[in-house]
Amino acid sequence: GDSVTQTEGQVTVSESKSLIINCTYSTTSIAYPNLFWYVRYPGEGLQLLLKVITAGQKGSSRGFEATYNKETTSFHLQKASVQESDSAVYYCALGGANYGNEKITFGAGTKLTIKP
Amino acid sequence: ETAVFQTPNYHVTQVGNEVSFNCKQTLGHDTMYWYKQDSKKLLKIMFSYNNKQLIVNETVPRRFSPQSSDKAHLNLRIKSVEPEDSAVYLCASSTGRSNERLFFGHGTKLSVL
């Protein structure tokens, strides 16, 4: 089967410090995984933050970056300097190039809290 | 800006009752979905509807049934709720093309007493 693991359920970082949220994936059914980060800000619906469909490539959005590493099967989310507005829940997800969205597998999410 | 609307936001009910949740999208998308987010915060796909045709149904109990009047609406009915149905139910929509972004509603939190 397919799975996405986010090791930290909660992360607290001081404003202007750097951030890394870990994500690893496993798949037995998808030959060319596509990887996503979704984010849920307080009071809003879950929304796409960034997407990478090619191994070795990096995606970026709103100052966040994530590199698709096929060797380590990882897709960690990083930001050099966080802001209070980045407080949200972040979900890593895995899909397949030839599959519909109903096959997307989500991680359990990491709640990010930024300390002022 | 919200384009997937879910009602109600919260619902508290007792075991054995029937509940129905509504979802509407204004994006003109062809495909809508229902996800369940359980106590462990895992998001699991329940149903997917494309042009009113059910295209996926995971191992969901038969007391759950999706209902769609047109491609902009996908409701979820639970007949005779059970305690393990307590969760947040998220509706989403997309164009239906492979790996196009999902647009989610705010969710409906169900508590079964």
PDB file of C-alpha atoms in Angstrom:
ATOM      1  CA  GLY A   1       0.000   0.000   0.000  1.00  0.00           C
ATOM      2  CA  ASP A   2       0.849   3.665   0.106  1.00  0.00           C
ATOM      3  CA  SER A   3       1.696   5.664   3.191  1.00  0.00           C
ATOM      4  CA  VAL A   4       2.969   9.075   4.220  1.00  0.00           C
ATOM      5  CA  THR A   5       4.692   9.608   7.539  1.00  0.00           C
ATOM      6  CA  GLN A   6       5.072  12.906   9.331  1.00  0.00           C
ATOM      7  CA  THR A   7       7.056  12.212  12.457  1.00  0.00           C
ATOM      8  CA  GLU A   8       6.122  15.353  14.365  1.00  0.00           C
ATOM      9  CA  GLY A   9       2.550  15.996  15.309  1.00  0.00           C
ATOM     10  CA  GLN A  10       3.412  19.444  16.654  1.00  0.00           C
ATOM     11  CA  VAL A  11       6.315  21.813  16.114  1.00  0.00           C
ATOM     12  CA  THR A  12       6.974  25.141  17.822  1.00  0.00           C
ATOM     13  CA  VAL A  13       9.443  27.596  16.332  1.00  0.00           C
ATOM     14  CA  SER A  14      10.350  31.148  17.279  1.00  0.00           C
ATOM     15  CA  GLU A  15       9.623  33.862  14.762  1.00  0.00           C
ATOM     16  CA  SER A  16      12.422  34.484  12.232  1.00  0.00           C
ATOM     17  CA  LYS A  17      14.009  31.089  12.946  1.00  0.00           C
ATOM     18  CA  SER A  18      14.346  28.313  10.383  1.00  0.00           C
ATOM     19  CA  LEU A  19      11.922  25.421  10.047  1.00  0.00           C
ATOM     20  CA  ILE A  20      11.932  21.893   8.788  1.00  0.00           C
ATOM     21  CA  ILE A  21       8.894  19.597   8.841  1.00  0.00           C
ATOM     22  CA  ASN A  22       9.728  16.005   8.028  1.00  0.00           C
ATOM     23  CA  CYS A  23       7.848  13.854   5.521  1.00  0.00           C
ATOM     24  CA  THR A  24       8.697  10.418   4.191  1.00  0.00           C
ATOM     25  CA  TYR A  25       6.627   8.289   1.888  1.00  0.00           C
ATOM     26  CA  SER A  26       6.254   4.701   0.848  1.00  0.00           C
ATOM     27  CA  THR A  27       4.453   3.265  -2.135  1.00  0.00           C
ATOM     28  CA  THR A  28       4.079  -0.169  -3.645  1.00  0.00           C
ATOM     29  CA  SER A  29       1.536   0.770  -6.300  1.00  0.00           C
ATOM     30  CA  ILE A  30       2.673   4.058  -7.818  1.00  0.00           C
ATOM     31  CA  ALA A  31       5.550   4.002 -10.271  1.00  0.00           C
ATOM     32  CA  TYR A  32       5.996   7.786 -10.459  1.00  0.00           C
ATOM     33  CA  PRO A  33       4.794   9.381  -7.251  1.00  0.00           C
ATOM     34  CA  ASN A  34       3.768  13.011  -7.171  1.00  0.00           C
ATOM     35  CA  LEU A  35       4.249  14.789  -3.870  1.00  0.00           C
ATOM     36  CA  PHE A  36       2.283  17.601  -2.274  1.00  0.00           C
ATOM     37  CA  TRP A  37       2.175  19.847   0.741  1.00  0.00           C
ATOM     38  CA  TYR A  38      -1.235  21.065   1.801  1.00  0.00           C
ATOM     39  CA  VAL A  39      -1.813  23.615   4.550  1.00  0.00           C
ATOM     40  CA  ARG A  40      -4.725  24.503   6.757  1.00  0.00           C
ATOM     41  CA  TYR A  41      -4.599  27.994   8.252  1.00  0.00           C
ATOM     42  CA  PRO A  42      -6.846  28.742  11.257  1.00  0.00           C
ATOM     43  CA  GLY A  43     -10.411  29.282  10.145  1.00  0.00           C
ATOM     44  CA  GLU A  44      -9.734  28.229   6.560  1.00  0.00           C
ATOM     45  CA  GLY A  45     -10.082  25.102   4.483  1.00  0.00           C
ATOM     46  CA  LEU A  46      -7.209  22.836   3.536  1.00  0.00           C
ATOM     47  CA  GLN A  47      -5.375  24.222   0.502  1.00  0.00           C
ATOM     48  CA  LEU A  48      -2.465  23.286  -1.723  1.00  0.00           C
ATOM     49  CA  LEU A  49       0.845  24.874  -0.735  1.00  0.00           C
ATOM     50  CA  LEU A  50       3.136  23.270  -3.310  1.00  0.00           C
ATOM     51  CA  LYS A  51       3.459  20.285  -5.579  1.00  0.00           C
ATOM     52  CA  VAL A  52       6.424  18.461  -7.170  1.00  0.00           C
ATOM     53  CA  ILE A  53       5.904  15.773  -9.771  1.00  0.00           C
ATOM     54  CA  THR A  54       9.493  14.989 -10.789  1.00  0.00           C
ATOM     55  CA  ALA A  55      12.108  13.348  -8.583  1.00  0.00           C
ATOM     56  CA  GLY A  56      15.017  15.644  -7.846  1.00  0.00           C
ATOM     57  CA  GLN A  57      13.012  18.807  -8.371  1.00  0.00           C
ATOM     58  CA  LYS A  58      12.192  21.447  -5.784  1.00  0.00           C
ATOM     59  CA  GLY A  59       8.880  23.167  -5.293  1.00  0.00           C
ATOM     60  CA  SER A  60       8.408  26.497  -3.570  1.00  0.00           C
ATOM     61  CA  SER A  61       5.590  28.739  -2.425  1.00  0.00           C
ATOM     62  CA  ARG A  62       5.192  31.523   0.148  1.00  0.00           C
ATOM     63  CA  GLY A  63       8.845  31.147   1.170  1.00  0.00           C
ATOM     64  CA  PHE A  64       8.504  27.399   1.758  1.00  0.00           C
ATOM     65  CA  GLU A  65      10.520  24.839  -0.184  1.00  0.00           C
ATOM     66  CA  ALA A  66      10.430  21.074  -0.517  1.00  0.00           C
ATOM     67  CA  THR A  67      12.701  18.813  -2.547  1.00  0.00           C
ATOM     68  CA  TYR A  68      11.510  15.477  -3.910  1.00  0.00           C
ATOM     69  CA  ASN A  69      14.225  13.018  -2.871  1.00  0.00           C
ATOM     70  CA  LYS A  70      13.635   9.608  -4.390  1.00  0.00           C
ATOM     71  CA  GLU A  71      16.717   8.033  -2.773  1.00  0.00           C
ATOM     72  CA  THR A  72      15.582   8.796   0.757  1.00  0.00           C
ATOM     73  CA  THR A  73      11.872   8.791  -0.160  1.00  0.00           C
ATOM     74  CA  SER A  74      11.518  12.140   1.554  1.00  0.00           C
ATOM     75  CA  PHE A  75       9.808  15.449   0.880  1.00  0.00           C
ATOM     76  CA  HIS A  76      10.690  17.654   3.835  1.00  0.00           C
ATOM     77  CA  LEU A  77       9.214  21.133   4.047  1.00  0.00           C
ATOM     78  CA  GLN A  78      11.622  23.949   4.889  1.00  0.00           C
ATOM     79  CA  LYS A  79      11.563  27.661   5.442  1.00  0.00           C
ATOM     80  CA  ALA A  80      14.529  29.859   6.256  1.00  0.00           C
ATOM     81  CA  SER A  81      12.690  32.392   8.397  1.00  0.00           C
ATOM     82  CA  VAL A  82       9.189  31.762   9.683  1.00  0.00           C
ATOM     83  CA  GLN A  83       6.546  34.342  10.449  1.00  0.00           C
ATOM     84  CA  GLU A  84       3.660  34.278  12.873  1.00  0.00           C
ATOM     85  CA  SER A  85       1.284  33.986   9.903  1.00  0.00           C
ATOM     86  CA  ASP A  86       2.814  30.594   9.079  1.00  0.00           C
ATOM     87  CA  SER A  87       1.067  29.050  12.082  1.00  0.00           C
ATOM     88  CA  ALA A  88      -1.064  26.308  10.565  1.00  0.00           C
ATOM     89  CA  VAL A  89      -1.353  22.559  10.115  1.00  0.00           C
ATOM     90  CA  TYR A  90       0.760  21.159   7.286  1.00  0.00           C
ATOM     91  CA  TYR A  91      -0.056  17.911   5.500  1.00  0.00           C
ATOM     92  CA  CYS A  92       2.276  15.977   3.241  1.00  0.00           C
ATOM     93  CA  ALA A  93       0.563  13.914   0.536  1.00  0.00           C
ATOM     94  CA  LEU A  94       1.383  11.372  -2.144  1.00  0.00           C
ATOM     95  CA  GLY A  95      -0.353  10.827  -5.474  1.00  0.00           C
ATOM     96  CA  GLY A  96       0.307   9.114  -8.763  1.00  0.00           C
ATOM     97  CA  ALA A  97       0.855  10.633 -12.178  1.00  0.00           C
ATOM     98  CA  ASN A  98      -1.654   8.345 -13.804  1.00  0.00           C
ATOM     99  CA  TYR A  99      -4.124   8.211 -10.954  1.00  0.00           C
ATOM    100  CA  GLY A 100      -7.013  10.399  -9.999  1.00  0.00           C
ATOM    101  CA  ASN A 101      -7.137  12.460  -6.857  1.00  0.00           C
ATOM    102  CA  GLU A 102      -9.075   9.733  -5.106  1.00  0.00           C
ATOM    103  CA  LYS A 103      -5.759   7.888  -4.795  1.00  0.00           C
ATOM    104  CA  ILE A 104      -4.003  10.689  -2.936  1.00  0.00           C
ATOM    105  CA  THR A 105      -2.695   9.554   0.460  1.00  0.00           C
ATOM    106  CA  PHE A 106      -2.268  12.149   3.203  1.00  0.00           C
ATOM    107  CA  GLY A 107      -0.001  12.196   6.217  1.00  0.00           C
ATOM    108  CA  ALA A 108      -1.386  12.888   9.678  1.00  0.00           C
ATOM    109  CA  GLY A 109      -0.354  16.527   9.618  1.00  0.00           C
ATOM    110  CA  THR A 110       2.071  18.651  11.623  1.00  0.00           C
ATOM    111  CA  LYS A 111       0.747  21.558  13.625  1.00  0.00           C
ATOM    112  CA  LEU A 112       3.159  24.474  13.431  1.00  0.00           C
ATOM    113  CA  THR A 113       3.052  27.137  16.113  1.00  0.00           C
ATOM    114  CA  ILE A 114       5.188  30.255  15.764  1.00  0.00           C
ATOM    115  CA  LYS A 115       6.241  31.993  18.956  1.00  0.00           C
ATOM    116  CA  PRO A 116       6.489  35.788  18.667  1.00  0.00           C
TER     117      PRO A 116
ATOM    118  CA  GLU B   1     -11.372  32.604  -0.765  1.00  0.00           C
ATOM    119  CA  THR B   2     -13.803  29.794   0.026  1.00  0.00           C
ATOM    120  CA  ALA B   3     -15.377  28.079  -2.932  1.00  0.00           C
ATOM    121  CA  VAL B   4     -16.377  24.782  -1.311  1.00  0.00           C
ATOM    122  CA  PHE B   5     -19.146  25.240   1.216  1.00  0.00           C
ATOM    123  CA  GLN B   6     -20.099  22.720   3.850  1.00  0.00           C
ATOM    124  CA  THR B   7     -23.015  22.730   6.261  1.00  0.00           C
ATOM    125  CA  PRO B   8     -23.323  22.322   9.156  1.00  0.00           C
ATOM    126  CA  ASN B   9     -20.020  23.200  10.823  1.00  0.00           C
ATOM    127  CA  TYR B  10     -20.798  20.993  13.802  1.00  0.00           C
ATOM    128  CA  HIS B  11     -23.334  18.325  14.581  1.00  0.00           C
ATOM    129  CA  VAL B  12     -23.965  16.421  17.788  1.00  0.00           C
ATOM    130  CA  THR B  13     -26.232  13.407  17.713  1.00  0.00           C
ATOM    131  CA  GLN B  14     -26.943  10.119  19.395  1.00  0.00           C
ATOM    132  CA  VAL B  15     -26.161   6.592  18.327  1.00  0.00           C
ATOM    133  CA  GLY B  16     -28.694   5.263  15.841  1.00  0.00           C
ATOM    134  CA  ASN B  17     -29.785   8.614  14.442  1.00  0.00           C
ATOM    135  CA  GLU B  18     -29.556   9.594  10.793  1.00  0.00           C
ATOM    136  CA  VAL B  19     -27.496  12.633   9.770  1.00  0.00           C
ATOM    137  CA  SER B  20     -26.917  14.413   6.502  1.00  0.00           C
ATOM    138  CA  PHE B  21     -24.152  16.821   5.563  1.00  0.00           C
ATOM    139  CA  ASN B  22     -24.240  19.167   2.613  1.00  0.00           C
ATOM    140  CA  CYS B  23     -21.500  20.293   0.275  1.00  0.00           C
ATOM    141  CA  LYS B  24     -21.561  22.704  -2.627  1.00  0.00           C
ATOM    142  CA  GLN B  25     -18.742  23.934  -4.863  1.00  0.00           C
ATOM    143  CA  THR B  26     -18.800  27.024  -7.058  1.00  0.00           C
ATOM    144  CA  LEU B  27     -15.675  26.253  -9.065  1.00  0.00           C
ATOM    145  CA  GLY B  28     -17.337  24.417 -11.928  1.00  0.00           C
ATOM    146  CA  HIS B  29     -15.335  21.294 -11.122  1.00  0.00           C
ATOM    147  CA  ASP B  30     -16.353  17.892 -12.407  1.00  0.00           C
ATOM    148  CA  THR B  31     -15.270  15.832  -9.413  1.00  0.00           C
ATOM    149  CA  MET B  32     -16.169  16.034  -5.736  1.00  0.00           C
ATOM    150  CA  TYR B  33     -14.941  14.016  -2.772  1.00  0.00           C
ATOM    151  CA  TRP B  34     -15.713  13.213   0.825  1.00  0.00           C
ATOM    152  CA  TYR B  35     -12.870  12.584   3.259  1.00  0.00           C
ATOM    153  CA  LYS B  36     -12.993  11.477   6.874  1.00  0.00           C
ATOM    154  CA  GLN B  37     -10.449  12.827   9.341  1.00  0.00           C
ATOM    155  CA  ASP B  38     -10.380  10.609  12.374  1.00  0.00           C
ATOM    156  CA  SER B  39      -9.050  11.167  15.886  1.00  0.00           C
ATOM    157  CA  LYS B  40      -5.520  10.389  14.674  1.00  0.00           C
ATOM    158  CA  LYS B  41      -5.889  13.235  12.161  1.00  0.00           C
ATOM    159  CA  LEU B  42      -5.482  10.918   9.189  1.00  0.00           C
ATOM    160  CA  LEU B  43      -7.436  11.998   6.098  1.00  0.00           C
ATOM    161  CA  LYS B  44      -9.051   9.028   4.418  1.00  0.00           C
ATOM    162  CA  ILE B  45     -10.960   9.166   1.134  1.00  0.00           C
ATOM    163  CA  MET B  46     -14.527   7.926   1.418  1.00  0.00           C
ATOM    164  CA  PHE B  47     -16.164   8.754  -1.895  1.00  0.00           C
ATOM    165  CA  SER B  48     -15.412  10.400  -5.173  1.00  0.00           C
ATOM    166  CA  TYR B  49     -18.072  11.562  -7.633  1.00  0.00           C
ATOM    167  CA  ASN B  50     -17.428  12.499 -11.246  1.00  0.00           C
ATOM    168  CA  ASN B  51     -20.382  13.791 -13.237  1.00  0.00           C
ATOM    169  CA  LYS B  52     -22.709  12.077 -10.772  1.00  0.00           C
ATOM    170  CA  GLN B  53     -20.975   8.755 -11.170  1.00  0.00           C
ATOM    171  CA  LEU B  54     -19.377   7.154  -8.139  1.00  0.00           C
ATOM    172  CA  ILE B  55     -15.832   6.349  -9.151  1.00  0.00           C
ATOM    173  CA  VAL B  56     -14.325   5.212  -5.906  1.00  0.00           C
ATOM    174  CA  ASN B  57     -15.688   3.788  -2.723  1.00  0.00           C
ATOM    175  CA  GLU B  58     -13.133   2.579  -0.222  1.00  0.00           C
ATOM    176  CA  THR B  59     -13.996   0.200   2.611  1.00  0.00           C
ATOM    177  CA  VAL B  60     -16.736   2.460   3.902  1.00  0.00           C
ATOM    178  CA  PRO B  61     -19.630   0.989   5.902  1.00  0.00           C
ATOM    179  CA  ARG B  62     -22.894   0.764   4.022  1.00  0.00           C
ATOM    180  CA  ARG B  63     -24.613   3.145   6.411  1.00  0.00           C
ATOM    181  CA  PHE B  64     -22.726   5.908   4.582  1.00  0.00           C
ATOM    182  CA  SER B  65     -24.141   7.032   1.256  1.00  0.00           C
ATOM    183  CA  PRO B  66     -23.210   9.961  -0.985  1.00  0.00           C
ATOM    184  CA  GLN B  67     -25.985  11.852  -2.718  1.00  0.00           C
ATOM    185  CA  SER B  68     -25.547  14.163  -5.677  1.00  0.00           C
ATOM    186  CA  SER B  69     -28.160  16.189  -7.537  1.00  0.00           C
ATOM    187  CA  ASP B  70     -25.679  17.797  -9.925  1.00  0.00           C
ATOM    188  CA  LYS B  71     -21.950  18.159 -10.269  1.00  0.00           C
ATOM    189  CA  ALA B  72     -21.867  21.157  -7.919  1.00  0.00           C
ATOM    190  CA  HIS B  73     -23.399  19.299  -4.985  1.00  0.00           C
ATOM    191  CA  LEU B  74     -22.349  16.220  -3.082  1.00  0.00           C
ATOM    192  CA  ASN B  75     -24.089  15.421   0.175  1.00  0.00           C
ATOM    193  CA  LEU B  76     -23.232  12.698   2.648  1.00  0.00           C
ATOM    194  CA  ARG B  77     -25.849  10.754   4.521  1.00  0.00           C
ATOM    195  CA  ILE B  78     -25.150   8.485   7.462  1.00  0.00           C
ATOM    196  CA  LYS B  79     -27.972   6.176   8.375  1.00  0.00           C
ATOM    197  CA  SER B  80     -27.858   5.034  11.986  1.00  0.00           C
ATOM    198  CA  VAL B  81     -24.647   6.629  13.233  1.00  0.00           C
ATOM    199  CA  GLU B  82     -22.240   4.765  15.489  1.00  0.00           C
ATOM    200  CA  PRO B  83     -19.660   6.114  17.981  1.00  0.00           C
ATOM    201  CA  GLU B  84     -16.768   5.464  15.602  1.00  0.00           C
ATOM    202  CA  ASP B  85     -18.350   7.836  13.118  1.00  0.00           C
ATOM    203  CA  SER B  86     -17.273  10.756  15.309  1.00  0.00           C
ATOM    204  CA  ALA B  87     -14.832  12.643  13.114  1.00  0.00           C
ATOM    205  CA  VAL B  88     -14.402  15.642  10.883  1.00  0.00           C
ATOM    206  CA  TYR B  89     -15.837  15.141   7.406  1.00  0.00           C
ATOM    207  CA  LEU B  90     -14.190  17.155   4.661  1.00  0.00           C
ATOM    208  CA  CYS B  91     -15.668  17.812   1.258  1.00  0.00           C
ATOM    209  CA  ALA B  92     -13.390  18.656  -1.653  1.00  0.00           C
ATOM    210  CA  SER B  93     -13.553  19.256  -5.376  1.00  0.00           C
ATOM    211  CA  SER B  94     -11.164  19.242  -8.306  1.00  0.00           C
ATOM    212  CA  THR B  95     -11.145  19.213 -12.091  1.00  0.00           C
ATOM    213  CA  GLY B  96     -10.700  15.468 -11.862  1.00  0.00           C
ATOM    214  CA  ARG B  97      -7.541  15.474 -13.940  1.00  0.00           C
ATOM    215  CA  SER B  98      -4.659  13.546 -12.464  1.00  0.00           C
ATOM    216  CA  ASN B  99      -3.158  15.273  -9.460  1.00  0.00           C
ATOM    217  CA  GLU B 100      -4.837  18.596 -10.031  1.00  0.00           C
ATOM    218  CA  ARG B 101      -5.177  20.444  -6.764  1.00  0.00           C
ATOM    219  CA  LEU B 102      -7.970  19.654  -4.388  1.00  0.00           C
ATOM    220  CA  PHE B 103     -10.091  22.465  -3.002  1.00  0.00           C
ATOM    221  CA  PHE B 104     -11.487  21.715   0.435  1.00  0.00           C
ATOM    222  CA  GLY B 105     -14.354  22.968   2.505  1.00  0.00           C
ATOM    223  CA  HIS B 106     -13.969  23.863   6.164  1.00  0.00           C
ATOM    224  CA  GLY B 107     -15.291  20.523   7.324  1.00  0.00           C
ATOM    225  CA  THR B 108     -18.182  19.243   9.402  1.00  0.00           C
ATOM    226  CA  LYS B 109     -17.359  17.957  12.859  1.00  0.00           C
ATOM    227  CA  LEU B 110     -19.620  15.114  13.939  1.00  0.00           C
ATOM    228  CA  SER B 111     -19.868  13.994  17.549  1.00  0.00           C
ATOM    229  CA  VAL B 112     -21.823  10.844  18.294  1.00  0.00           C
ATOM    230  CA  LEU B 113     -22.841  10.442  21.917  1.00  0.00           C
TER     231      LEU B 113
END
